[in-house]
Short mmCIF file of C-alpha atoms and ligand atoms in Angstrom, two decimals:
data_model
loop_
_atom_site.label_atom_id
_atom_site.label_comp_id
_atom_site.label_asym_id
_atom_site.label_seq_id
_atom_site.Cartn_x
_atom_site.Cartn_y
_atom_site.Cartn_z
CA UNK A 27 21.19 -65.13 241.83
CA UNK A 28 21.89 -62.67 238.66
CA UNK A 29 24.56 -60.42 238.93
CA UNK A 30 24.25 -56.87 237.75
CA UNK A 31 27.22 -54.10 236.84
CA UNK A 32 27.70 -51.13 239.01
CA UNK A 33 26.33 -47.72 238.08
CA UNK A 34 28.10 -45.28 240.17
CA UNK A 35 26.34 -42.15 238.52
CA UNK A 36 24.57 -41.52 241.81
CA UNK A 37 25.82 -38.84 244.27
CA UNK A 38 26.34 -39.71 247.82
CA UNK A 39 23.13 -39.51 249.78
CA UNK A 40 21.03 -41.93 247.06
CA UNK A 41 19.92 -45.33 248.54
CA UNK A 42 21.79 -48.16 247.44
CA UNK A 43 20.65 -50.70 244.96
CA UNK A 44 17.86 -52.85 246.63
CA UNK A 45 15.87 -55.49 245.49
CA UNK A 46 12.39 -54.57 246.06
CA UNK A 47 10.16 -57.18 246.77
CA UNK A 48 6.38 -56.81 246.92
CA UNK A 49 4.08 -59.54 248.19
CA UNK A 50 0.56 -58.80 246.94
CA UNK A 51 1.81 -57.75 243.71
CA UNK A 52 -1.81 -57.56 241.72
CA UNK A 53 -3.43 -55.92 244.92
CA UNK A 54 -5.20 -52.62 245.02
CA UNK A 55 -2.41 -50.90 247.20
CA UNK A 56 0.25 -51.93 244.78
CA UNK A 57 -1.31 -50.57 241.77
CA UNK A 58 -2.93 -47.38 243.18
CA UNK A 59 0.14 -46.32 245.31
CA UNK A 60 3.43 -48.51 245.06
CA UNK A 61 3.90 -48.66 241.27
CA UNK A 62 3.02 -44.88 240.97
CA UNK A 63 5.55 -43.82 243.93
CA UNK A 64 8.36 -46.43 242.45
CA UNK A 65 8.06 -45.37 238.95
CA UNK A 66 8.30 -41.47 240.13
CA UNK A 67 11.19 -42.31 242.56
CA UNK A 68 12.70 -44.25 239.21
CA UNK A 69 12.44 -41.21 237.31
CA UNK A 70 13.64 -38.49 239.91
CA UNK A 71 16.59 -41.31 240.52
CA UNK A 72 15.67 -41.60 244.45
CA UNK A 73 15.66 -45.23 243.73
CA UNK A 74 18.90 -46.50 242.25
CA UNK A 75 18.59 -47.23 238.46
CA UNK A 76 20.11 -50.89 239.32
CA UNK A 77 17.47 -51.71 242.10
CA UNK A 78 14.83 -54.42 241.13
CA UNK A 79 11.13 -54.51 241.55
CA UNK A 80 10.11 -58.08 242.21
CA UNK A 81 6.95 -58.72 242.39
CA UNK A 82 5.26 -61.88 244.08
CA UNK A 83 1.59 -63.29 242.98
CA UNK A 84 0.00 -66.40 242.12
CA UNK A 85 -1.91 -67.02 238.73
CA UNK A 86 -0.10 -64.48 236.82
CA UNK A 87 3.23 -64.68 234.26
CA UNK A 88 5.88 -61.95 234.16
CA UNK A 89 4.31 -60.44 230.74
CA UNK A 90 0.83 -60.10 232.09
CA UNK A 91 2.37 -58.55 235.34
CA UNK A 92 4.30 -56.06 233.29
CA UNK A 93 1.14 -54.84 231.67
CA UNK A 94 -0.75 -54.67 234.73
CA UNK A 95 1.88 -52.38 236.21
CA UNK A 96 1.89 -50.52 232.82
CA UNK A 97 -2.01 -49.88 233.07
CA UNK A 98 -1.51 -49.18 236.75
CA UNK A 99 0.79 -46.29 235.72
CA UNK A 100 -1.55 -44.90 233.00
CA UNK A 101 -4.44 -44.83 235.30
CA UNK A 102 -2.65 -43.88 238.85
CA UNK A 103 -0.07 -41.84 237.62
CA UNK A 104 -1.53 -40.29 234.23
CA UNK A 105 0.66 -37.13 234.83
CA UNK A 106 3.93 -39.07 235.09
CA UNK A 107 4.03 -39.70 231.29
CA UNK A 108 6.97 -41.76 230.81
CA UNK A 109 8.65 -41.70 227.60
CA UNK A 110 9.22 -44.76 225.71
CA UNK A 111 12.73 -45.05 226.81
CA UNK A 112 12.05 -44.62 230.34
CA UNK A 113 9.17 -47.04 230.25
CA UNK A 114 11.63 -49.79 228.80
CA UNK A 115 14.11 -49.05 231.73
CA UNK A 116 11.70 -49.06 234.00
CA UNK A 117 9.89 -52.41 232.87
CA UNK A 118 13.64 -53.55 232.63
CA UNK A 119 13.54 -53.40 236.22
CA UNK A 120 10.05 -55.49 236.82
CA UNK A 121 10.78 -59.32 237.92
CA UNK A 122 7.41 -61.61 238.81
CA UNK A 123 8.04 -64.53 240.99
CA UNK A 124 4.83 -66.53 240.23
CA UNK A 125 3.87 -68.48 243.57
CA UNK A 126 1.33 -69.14 246.24
CA UNK A 127 2.15 -67.30 249.78
CA UNK A 128 1.29 -70.71 251.42
CA UNK A 129 4.04 -72.49 249.72
CA UNK A 130 7.46 -72.63 250.71
CA UNK A 131 8.55 -73.27 247.50
CA UNK A 132 7.48 -69.49 246.52
CA UNK A 133 10.17 -68.24 249.19
CA UNK A 134 13.04 -70.34 247.63
CA UNK A 135 11.88 -68.80 244.22
CA UNK A 136 12.12 -65.09 245.40
CA UNK A 137 15.63 -65.91 247.07
CA UNK A 138 16.77 -67.45 243.77
CA UNK A 139 15.43 -64.03 242.34
CA UNK A 140 17.45 -61.63 244.54
CA UNK A 141 20.21 -60.14 243.08
CA UNK A 142 23.25 -58.64 244.35
CA UNK A 143 23.74 -55.29 243.37
CA UNK A 144 27.02 -53.31 243.75
CA UNK A 145 28.19 -56.73 245.85
CA UNK A 146 25.27 -56.48 248.40
CA UNK A 147 21.77 -58.21 248.20
CA UNK A 148 19.67 -55.48 249.73
CA UNK A 149 16.33 -56.74 250.17
CA UNK A 150 12.87 -54.51 251.11
CA UNK A 151 10.14 -57.02 251.53
CA UNK A 152 6.62 -54.79 251.64
CA UNK A 153 3.63 -56.71 252.81
CA UNK A 154 0.95 -55.67 250.63
CA UNK A 155 -1.29 -58.43 251.49
CA UNK A 156 -4.20 -59.26 253.63
CA UNK A 157 -3.28 -58.52 257.76
CA UNK A 158 -4.09 -61.89 258.69
CA UNK A 159 -1.04 -63.01 256.13
CA UNK A 160 1.60 -60.69 257.91
CA UNK A 161 2.81 -63.28 260.50
CA UNK A 162 2.86 -66.22 258.10
CA UNK A 163 4.69 -64.25 255.16
CA UNK A 164 7.16 -63.34 258.03
CA UNK A 165 7.72 -66.76 259.29
CA UNK A 166 8.37 -67.98 255.67
CA UNK A 167 11.07 -65.54 254.89
CA UNK A 168 12.49 -66.52 258.09
CA UNK A 169 12.55 -70.05 257.25
CA UNK A 170 14.08 -69.24 253.61
CA UNK A 171 16.83 -67.28 255.57
CA UNK A 172 15.60 -64.07 254.33
CA UNK A 173 15.95 -62.14 257.41
CA UNK A 174 19.46 -62.58 257.79
CA UNK A 175 21.37 -59.60 256.77
CA UNK A 176 24.79 -61.16 256.27
CA UNK A 177 24.74 -60.24 252.59
CA UNK A 178 23.18 -56.80 252.77
CA UNK A 179 20.08 -55.22 254.57
CA UNK A 180 16.80 -57.10 254.96
CA UNK A 181 13.97 -54.84 255.95
CA UNK A 182 10.21 -55.62 256.04
CA UNK A 183 7.40 -52.92 255.59
CA UNK A 184 4.41 -53.70 257.15
CA UNK A 185 1.20 -52.01 256.09
CA UNK A 186 -1.76 -51.24 258.36
CA UNK A 187 -3.86 -52.29 260.29
CA UNK A 188 -1.81 -53.33 262.32
CA UNK A 189 -3.84 -55.81 264.65
CA UNK A 190 -7.40 -55.57 265.77
CA UNK A 191 -6.83 -54.57 269.19
CA UNK A 192 -4.41 -54.44 271.61
CA UNK A 193 -3.79 -58.01 272.30
CA UNK A 194 -3.53 -58.87 268.41
CA UNK A 195 -1.02 -56.08 267.79
CA UNK A 196 1.00 -57.39 270.42
CA UNK A 197 1.07 -60.95 269.10
CA UNK A 198 1.83 -59.60 265.76
CA UNK A 199 4.75 -57.76 267.02
CA UNK A 200 5.89 -60.83 268.84
CA UNK A 201 5.60 -62.89 265.61
CA UNK A 202 7.57 -60.17 263.66
CA UNK A 203 10.18 -59.54 266.30
CA UNK A 204 10.78 -63.33 266.54
CA UNK A 205 12.02 -63.30 263.15
CA UNK A 206 13.35 -59.44 261.89
CA UNK A 207 14.83 -57.30 264.48
CA UNK A 208 12.61 -53.94 265.56
CA UNK A 209 15.23 -51.83 263.45
CA UNK A 210 14.20 -54.03 260.55
CA UNK A 211 10.51 -53.57 260.70
CA UNK A 212 8.80 -50.87 259.36
CA UNK A 213 5.30 -50.17 260.27
CA UNK A 214 3.73 -47.98 257.63
CA UNK A 215 1.34 -45.00 258.33
CA UNK A 216 1.57 -42.94 255.09
CA UNK A 217 -0.10 -39.78 256.88
CA UNK A 218 3.36 -39.17 258.58
CA UNK A 219 4.65 -39.45 254.97
CA UNK A 220 2.51 -36.50 254.05
CA UNK A 221 4.41 -33.42 253.46
CA UNK A 222 2.03 -31.22 255.32
CA UNK A 223 2.18 -33.68 258.18
CA UNK A 224 6.10 -33.63 258.61
CA UNK A 225 5.95 -29.73 258.30
CA UNK A 226 4.09 -29.71 262.00
CA UNK A 227 7.85 -30.73 263.00
CA UNK A 228 9.22 -28.14 261.26
CA UNK A 229 6.76 -25.67 262.51
CA UNK A 230 6.86 -26.61 265.89
CA UNK A 231 10.36 -27.01 266.51
CA UNK A 232 11.94 -24.58 263.67
CA UNK A 233 10.45 -21.55 265.30
CA UNK A 234 10.80 -20.21 268.79
CA UNK A 235 7.48 -18.35 268.81
CA UNK A 236 5.11 -20.94 269.22
CA UNK A 237 6.80 -23.09 272.00
CA UNK A 238 6.14 -20.48 275.06
CA UNK A 239 2.17 -20.62 273.61
CA UNK A 240 1.87 -24.21 273.21
CA UNK A 241 0.72 -25.40 276.43
CA UNK A 242 -2.33 -25.46 278.91
CA UNK A 243 -1.78 -21.84 279.62
CA UNK A 244 -2.66 -20.44 276.29
CA UNK A 245 -4.46 -23.19 274.42
CA UNK A 246 -8.05 -23.80 275.21
CA UNK A 247 -8.29 -27.02 272.97
CA UNK A 248 -7.12 -29.06 269.81
CA UNK A 249 -9.54 -30.80 267.19
CA UNK A 250 -8.03 -33.00 264.76
CA UNK A 251 -10.13 -33.80 261.91
CA UNK A 252 -10.19 -36.07 258.71
CA UNK A 253 -13.33 -35.72 256.61
CA UNK A 254 -14.02 -37.24 253.32
CA UNK A 255 -16.89 -37.41 250.83
CA UNK A 256 -15.94 -40.77 249.50
CA UNK A 257 -17.87 -43.71 251.22
CA UNK A 258 -16.05 -47.27 251.70
CA UNK A 259 -15.45 -47.92 247.72
CA UNK A 260 -15.08 -51.41 247.46
CA UNK A 261 -13.55 -52.20 251.06
CA UNK A 262 -16.88 -53.63 252.47
CA UNK A 263 -15.08 -56.82 253.74
CA UNK A 264 -12.09 -54.91 255.46
CA UNK A 265 -14.49 -51.68 256.72
CA UNK A 266 -17.08 -54.16 258.03
CA UNK A 267 -14.20 -55.83 260.55
CA UNK A 268 -12.42 -52.59 260.98
CA UNK A 269 -14.85 -49.41 261.28
CA UNK A 270 -13.84 -45.83 261.47
CA UNK A 271 -11.70 -46.13 264.99
CA UNK A 272 -9.59 -48.76 263.89
CA UNK A 273 -9.09 -47.31 260.45
CA UNK A 274 -8.45 -43.87 261.13
CA UNK A 275 -8.41 -42.86 264.58
CA UNK A 276 -6.05 -45.46 265.99
CA UNK A 277 -3.64 -45.07 263.22
CA UNK A 278 -3.34 -41.72 261.20
CA UNK A 279 -4.96 -39.70 263.73
CA UNK A 280 -3.41 -40.63 266.70
CA UNK A 281 -0.04 -40.50 265.16
CA UNK A 282 -0.75 -36.67 264.28
CA UNK A 283 -2.03 -35.94 267.69
CA UNK A 284 1.27 -37.20 269.13
CA UNK A 285 3.27 -34.89 267.18
CA UNK A 286 1.10 -31.99 268.35
CA UNK A 287 1.61 -32.92 271.60
CA UNK A 288 5.17 -34.35 271.57
CA UNK A 289 7.89 -32.63 273.68
CA UNK A 290 10.54 -31.55 271.63
CA UNK A 291 12.89 -34.22 270.79
CA UNK A 292 16.69 -34.17 271.70
CA UNK A 293 17.83 -34.81 268.23
CA UNK A 294 15.75 -35.55 265.09
CA UNK A 295 16.24 -39.31 265.09
CA UNK A 296 13.96 -41.93 264.90
CA UNK A 297 14.38 -43.41 268.05
CA UNK A 298 14.63 -39.69 269.77
CA UNK A 299 11.39 -38.87 268.07
CA UNK A 300 9.46 -42.08 268.84
CA UNK A 301 10.78 -41.82 272.51
CA UNK A 302 8.70 -38.75 272.83
CA UNK A 303 5.73 -39.55 270.77
CA UNK A 304 5.32 -42.74 273.06
CA UNK A 305 5.39 -40.68 276.10
CA UNK A 306 2.49 -38.73 274.65
CA UNK A 307 0.76 -42.20 274.00
CA UNK A 308 1.39 -43.20 277.51
CA UNK A 309 -0.06 -40.13 278.90
CA UNK A 310 -3.45 -40.14 277.38
CA UNK A 311 -5.73 -40.17 280.43
CA UNK A 312 -7.48 -44.10 280.31
CA UNK A 313 -10.69 -44.29 279.35
CA UNK A 314 -13.16 -46.10 281.39
CA UNK A 315 -15.92 -48.58 279.98
CA UNK A 316 -18.29 -46.72 281.94
CA UNK A 317 -17.45 -43.60 280.49
CA UNK A 318 -17.32 -44.44 276.64
CA UNK A 319 -20.80 -42.74 276.12
CA UNK A 320 -19.56 -39.61 277.77
CA UNK A 321 -16.10 -39.32 275.37
CA UNK A 322 -16.86 -41.24 272.15
CA UNK A 323 -19.38 -40.90 269.18
CA UNK A 324 -19.95 -43.41 266.84
CA UNK A 325 -22.17 -43.13 263.71
CA UNK A 326 -23.19 -44.44 260.40
CA UNK A 327 -23.85 -42.81 257.12
CA UNK A 328 -27.24 -42.84 255.49
CA UNK A 329 -28.08 -42.54 251.80
CA UNK A 330 -27.98 -38.78 250.58
CA UNK A 331 -26.24 -36.74 247.88
CA UNK A 332 -22.77 -35.91 247.29
CA UNK A 333 -21.64 -33.54 244.85
CA UNK A 334 -25.31 -33.47 243.27
CA UNK A 335 -25.33 -37.30 242.95
CA UNK A 336 -27.58 -39.55 244.83
CA UNK A 337 -25.28 -41.95 246.77
CA UNK A 338 -26.79 -45.16 249.09
CA UNK A 339 -26.70 -45.65 252.65
CA UNK A 340 -23.89 -47.60 254.18
CA UNK A 341 -25.52 -50.70 254.58
CA UNK A 342 -27.04 -50.49 250.99
CA UNK A 343 -23.03 -50.71 249.79
CA UNK A 344 -22.15 -53.96 248.15
CA UNK A 345 -20.70 -56.75 250.71
CA UNK A 346 -22.46 -54.87 253.55
CA UNK A 347 -24.68 -56.66 255.97
CA UNK A 348 -28.18 -54.93 255.60
CA UNK A 349 -28.41 -54.72 259.73
CA UNK A 350 -24.38 -53.58 260.28
CA UNK A 351 -23.99 -51.26 262.94
CA UNK A 352 -20.21 -50.71 262.15
CA UNK A 353 -19.69 -46.90 262.40
CA UNK A 354 -18.34 -44.83 259.22
CA UNK A 355 -17.86 -41.89 261.63
CA UNK A 356 -16.20 -41.66 264.75
CA UNK A 357 -15.27 -38.98 267.40
CA UNK A 358 -13.14 -39.30 270.38
CA UNK A 359 -12.42 -36.63 273.16
CA UNK A 360 -8.87 -37.30 274.86
CA UNK A 361 -7.02 -35.43 277.53
CA UNK A 362 -3.06 -35.64 277.89
CA UNK A 363 -2.50 -36.05 281.86
CA UNK A 364 1.09 -34.44 281.49
CA UNK A 365 2.63 -30.62 282.77
CA UNK A 366 2.06 -29.20 279.56
CA UNK A 367 -1.36 -30.77 278.26
CA UNK A 368 -3.42 -31.26 281.63
CA UNK A 369 -7.03 -30.20 281.15
CA UNK A 370 -6.90 -29.52 277.10
CA UNK A 371 -9.13 -31.68 275.57
CA UNK A 372 -7.70 -33.17 272.18
CA UNK A 373 -10.99 -34.22 270.26
CA UNK A 374 -10.01 -36.40 267.09
CA UNK A 375 -12.94 -36.79 264.54
CA UNK A 376 -13.26 -38.47 261.17
CA UNK A 377 -16.14 -39.67 258.64
CA UNK A 378 -16.77 -41.10 255.41
CA UNK A 379 -19.51 -39.60 253.67
CA UNK A 380 -19.63 -35.97 255.04
CA UNK A 381 -20.39 -32.63 253.51
CA UNK A 382 -16.36 -31.93 252.44
CA UNK A 383 -13.08 -33.70 252.13
CA UNK A 384 -10.37 -31.86 254.19
CA UNK A 385 -7.86 -32.64 256.90
CA UNK A 386 -7.15 -30.27 259.60
CA UNK A 387 -5.70 -29.24 263.06
CA UNK A 388 -7.26 -26.89 264.73
CA UNK A 389 -5.50 -25.13 267.84
CA UNK A 390 -7.97 -23.05 269.68
CA UNK A 391 -6.60 -20.48 272.05
CA UNK A 392 -7.97 -19.10 275.19
CA UNK A 393 -10.12 -16.23 275.00
CA UNK A 394 -8.82 -12.99 276.23
CA UNK A 395 -9.44 -12.66 280.07
CA UNK A 396 -11.33 -9.45 279.97
CA UNK A 397 -13.81 -7.96 276.91
CA UNK A 398 -11.93 -4.40 276.80
CA UNK A 399 -13.88 -3.41 273.68
CA UNK A 400 -17.75 -4.42 274.61
CA UNK A 401 -17.39 -5.19 278.61
CA UNK A 402 -21.06 -6.34 278.39
CA UNK A 403 -21.34 -8.03 275.39
CA UNK A 404 -20.01 -11.57 274.14
CA UNK A 405 -16.59 -12.37 274.61
CA UNK A 406 -14.77 -12.03 271.49
CA UNK A 407 -14.65 -15.19 268.87
CA UNK A 408 -11.25 -16.85 270.04
CA UNK A 409 -8.15 -16.74 267.86
CA UNK A 410 -7.15 -19.81 266.13
CA UNK A 411 -4.10 -21.44 264.51
CA UNK A 412 -5.16 -23.89 261.78
CA UNK A 413 -3.14 -26.52 260.13
CA UNK A 414 -4.94 -27.72 256.66
CA UNK A 415 -3.32 -31.08 256.04
CA UNK A 416 -5.28 -31.63 252.73
CA UNK A 417 -6.53 -30.28 250.11
CA UNK A 418 -4.80 -26.95 250.05
CA UNK A 419 -2.19 -27.63 252.21
CA UNK A 420 -1.27 -24.51 254.43
CA UNK A 421 -1.75 -22.93 257.78
CA UNK A 422 -4.21 -20.24 258.46
CA UNK A 423 -3.71 -17.67 261.93
CA UNK A 424 -7.36 -16.32 262.60
CA UNK A 425 -7.15 -13.11 264.75
CA UNK A 426 -10.05 -11.02 266.11
CA UNK A 427 -9.14 -7.43 264.41
CA UNK A 428 -11.09 -4.14 264.47
CA UNK A 429 -13.68 -3.29 262.04
CA UNK A 430 -12.71 -0.38 259.68
CA UNK A 431 -14.59 3.05 260.59
CA UNK A 432 -15.58 5.03 263.97
CA UNK A 433 -16.15 1.77 265.86
CA UNK A 434 -13.88 -0.71 267.79
CA UNK A 435 -16.11 -3.63 266.92
CA UNK A 436 -14.25 -6.60 266.40
CA UNK A 437 -14.18 -9.11 263.48
CA UNK A 438 -12.25 -12.14 262.07
CA UNK A 439 -9.11 -11.91 260.26
CA UNK A 440 -7.63 -14.70 258.94
CA UNK A 441 -3.88 -14.54 257.35
CA UNK A 442 -3.09 -17.42 254.97
CA UNK A 443 -0.11 -19.16 254.51
CA UNK A 444 -0.07 -21.62 251.82
CA UNK A 445 2.66 -24.62 252.23
CA UNK A 446 3.64 -25.00 248.86
CA UNK A 447 3.91 -22.46 245.69
CA UNK A 448 2.42 -23.88 242.58
CA UNK A 449 5.78 -24.49 241.16
CA UNK A 450 6.59 -26.59 244.40
CA UNK A 451 4.57 -29.75 243.55
CA UNK A 452 4.28 -31.93 246.98
CA UNK A 453 5.91 -35.27 247.04
CA UNK A 454 3.40 -38.42 247.51
CA UNK A 455 3.53 -39.54 250.84
CA UNK A 456 4.60 -43.37 249.77
CA UNK A 457 7.60 -42.02 247.88
CA UNK A 458 8.90 -40.28 250.92
CA UNK A 459 8.29 -43.36 253.09
CA UNK A 460 9.47 -45.67 250.59
CA UNK A 461 12.88 -43.67 250.22
CA UNK A 462 13.20 -43.63 253.95
CA UNK A 463 13.06 -47.31 254.04
CA UNK A 464 15.68 -47.60 251.26
CA UNK A 465 17.70 -44.98 253.44
CA UNK A 466 17.10 -47.18 256.88
CA UNK A 467 15.34 -43.98 258.48
CA UNK A 468 12.37 -45.20 260.53
CA UNK A 469 11.39 -41.64 261.94
CA UNK A 470 8.31 -41.73 260.17
CA UNK A 471 7.58 -45.23 260.84
CA UNK A 472 5.53 -46.75 264.00
CA UNK A 473 7.40 -48.29 266.58
CA UNK A 474 6.03 -51.29 268.08
CA UNK A 475 5.73 -50.20 271.89
CA UNK A 476 3.66 -46.74 269.86
CA UNK A 477 1.28 -48.89 268.27
CA UNK A 478 0.47 -51.17 271.28
CA UNK A 479 0.22 -48.23 273.52
CA UNK A 480 -2.54 -46.61 270.87
CA UNK A 481 -4.40 -49.91 270.91
CA UNK A 482 -4.41 -50.12 274.31
CA UNK A 483 -5.87 -46.26 274.92
CA UNK A 484 -8.60 -47.26 272.71
CA UNK A 485 -9.47 -50.81 274.13
CA UNK A 486 -12.34 -49.75 276.06
CA UNK A 487 -13.79 -47.87 273.31
CA UNK A 488 -13.87 -51.11 271.10
CA UNK A 489 -14.89 -53.35 273.88
CA UNK A 490 -18.04 -51.19 274.53
CA UNK A 491 -18.54 -50.54 270.62
CA UNK A 492 -18.16 -54.58 269.75
CA UNK A 493 -21.43 -55.10 271.87
CA UNK A 494 -23.28 -52.00 270.17
CA UNK A 495 -26.75 -53.05 268.71
CA UNK A 496 -27.83 -50.30 267.12
CA UNK A 497 -26.00 -47.12 265.91
CA UNK A 498 -27.17 -43.52 264.96
CA UNK A 499 -27.22 -42.51 261.21
CA UNK A 500 -26.15 -39.20 259.48
CA UNK A 501 -27.58 -38.17 255.89
CA UNK A 502 -24.35 -38.49 253.39
CA UNK A 503 -23.09 -35.39 252.14
CA UNK A 504 -24.01 -33.20 255.36
CA UNK A 505 -22.54 -32.83 259.27
CA UNK A 506 -25.44 -33.56 260.70
CA UNK A 507 -24.12 -36.20 262.81
CA UNK A 508 -25.78 -36.97 265.80
CA UNK A 509 -24.85 -36.28 268.99
CA UNK A 510 -21.10 -34.63 268.31
CA UNK A 511 -21.51 -31.47 269.56
CA UNK A 512 -21.39 -32.91 273.16
CA UNK A 513 -17.77 -33.69 272.65
CA UNK A 514 -17.09 -30.10 272.39
CA UNK A 515 -18.69 -28.98 275.47
CA UNK A 516 -16.57 -26.47 277.29
CA UNK A 517 -14.64 -25.78 274.15
CA UNK A 518 -14.06 -22.28 273.02
CA UNK A 519 -15.80 -21.95 269.72
CA UNK A 520 -17.50 -25.42 269.87
CA UNK A 521 -17.37 -28.01 267.15
CA UNK A 522 -15.02 -26.87 264.05
CA UNK A 523 -16.02 -28.05 260.69
CA UNK A 524 -13.72 -27.48 257.94
CA UNK A 525 -15.04 -24.69 255.52
C1 BG6 B 25 -6.40 -45.44 254.64
C2 BG6 B 25 -8.05 -45.56 254.99
O1 BG6 B 25 -5.80 -45.62 255.48
O2 BG6 B 25 -6.83 -43.76 254.70
C3 BG6 B 25 -9.04 -45.41 254.17
O3 BG6 B 25 -7.68 -47.01 255.16
C4 BG6 B 25 -8.98 -43.60 253.99
O4 BG6 B 25 -10.28 -45.37 254.82
C5 BG6 B 25 -7.55 -43.15 253.92
O5 BG6 B 25 -9.64 -43.17 253.12
C6 BG6 B 25 -7.46 -41.57 253.75
O6 BG6 B 25 -6.13 -41.32 253.26
P1 BG6 B 25 -5.77 -39.99 252.74
O7 BG6 B 25 -4.17 -39.89 252.00
O8 BG6 B 25 -6.64 -40.07 251.37
O9 BG6 B 25 -6.27 -38.92 253.99
#
């Protein structure tokens, strides 16, 4: 173990120095997300300047890895534009342990590379590796005595997908918890790190005008959508196994749903918040296998045009089976059986290669009970509160207003509230989440029981969809997904596509 001198220039509240160990140091996640986030944090002094970033990879040497990190920064964080002095400082924090994940000697070398920093050997292990390695690496860390906290904290960050279904998630939890305590395990869901998602907490519980309206008496239904124009890119192997339901609905989108539906926690602490989220998960009305076709829709992109360019069908993407029936679009209508939400549909829908990229939460209010201004006409288009999570983060309140002039006809008035101004750049999700791990704050991470509950809810859909022999297709670049409208039956205003 090497020793480094103390730097006491940081104020209170900055994380203590740590050894940040990345398994999968040459992988895509490391290049696209982790390295840019750590570099930004280094500049903003959100990681202690004594902290060390230790990559673990086989078939690579220190110099080549440092060069890889530099290229990753130039490619995925071009705006950062480190000065040569900053780069030298950051590069001096990088250490590579060359070794195979399957070999015990690798973990011994990791242990030897850990440094006491300010007298403690704090370690964050980040598993940026394929999911079937999570348990094995955790076990090897345990065998090398690397989960032991006697010299400093030991925290392990586990990426999604966390399991492939309820049984595998339970088993993975069991294996991880056999080595690390629950409080050492950080199951990351990058949606929870997005500022616009965190703002939901503040918007709901930092204002008092919403609470009286936030229930079945005033809200007709809720739509949560994530739409993308990208296809599966380079991830055919993963996607052929996962599909849209596992990739997005089980994780990011059910997490967002719990934030919309949860009761106010007694305090803003990891367990108080997660207790409330779990209560929502457990109140979701179980879906019966015989009912799946009524409450869920799957579809797959065919060929089409995005931004004027022709794009291939999913089944023509490199690495995808030509007869694949995996869904690239998934939608589910949930009900939450509790006092607040009884009878209010929550429709979650997600797709790749749709017409537009956007993530939204639409809270659709009930229609006025009586059409005062045109008793024989159509009821007015109902009002809605829309949270735009990305891009153009912000809120819109849609209300009915009078058309100017000698009339009482109504039209829609939209009040817009951008979340941040141009001079307030949003912090990237991975920066927030890495910072929280270094601070030991698990509020934005999923607990074992939350993940298990979400998998349990989706079990019947997975079971039915796994047996599927064919799938409907939609034209890439369109909203023409067959059969979705029926999930919005009875919902005021119907299916809302982002505009
Ligand atoms: C990932 C999914 O977790 O989230 C991807 O695996 C998806 O398929 C991505 O594209 C969406 O994240 P964001 O932050 O771009 O909305």
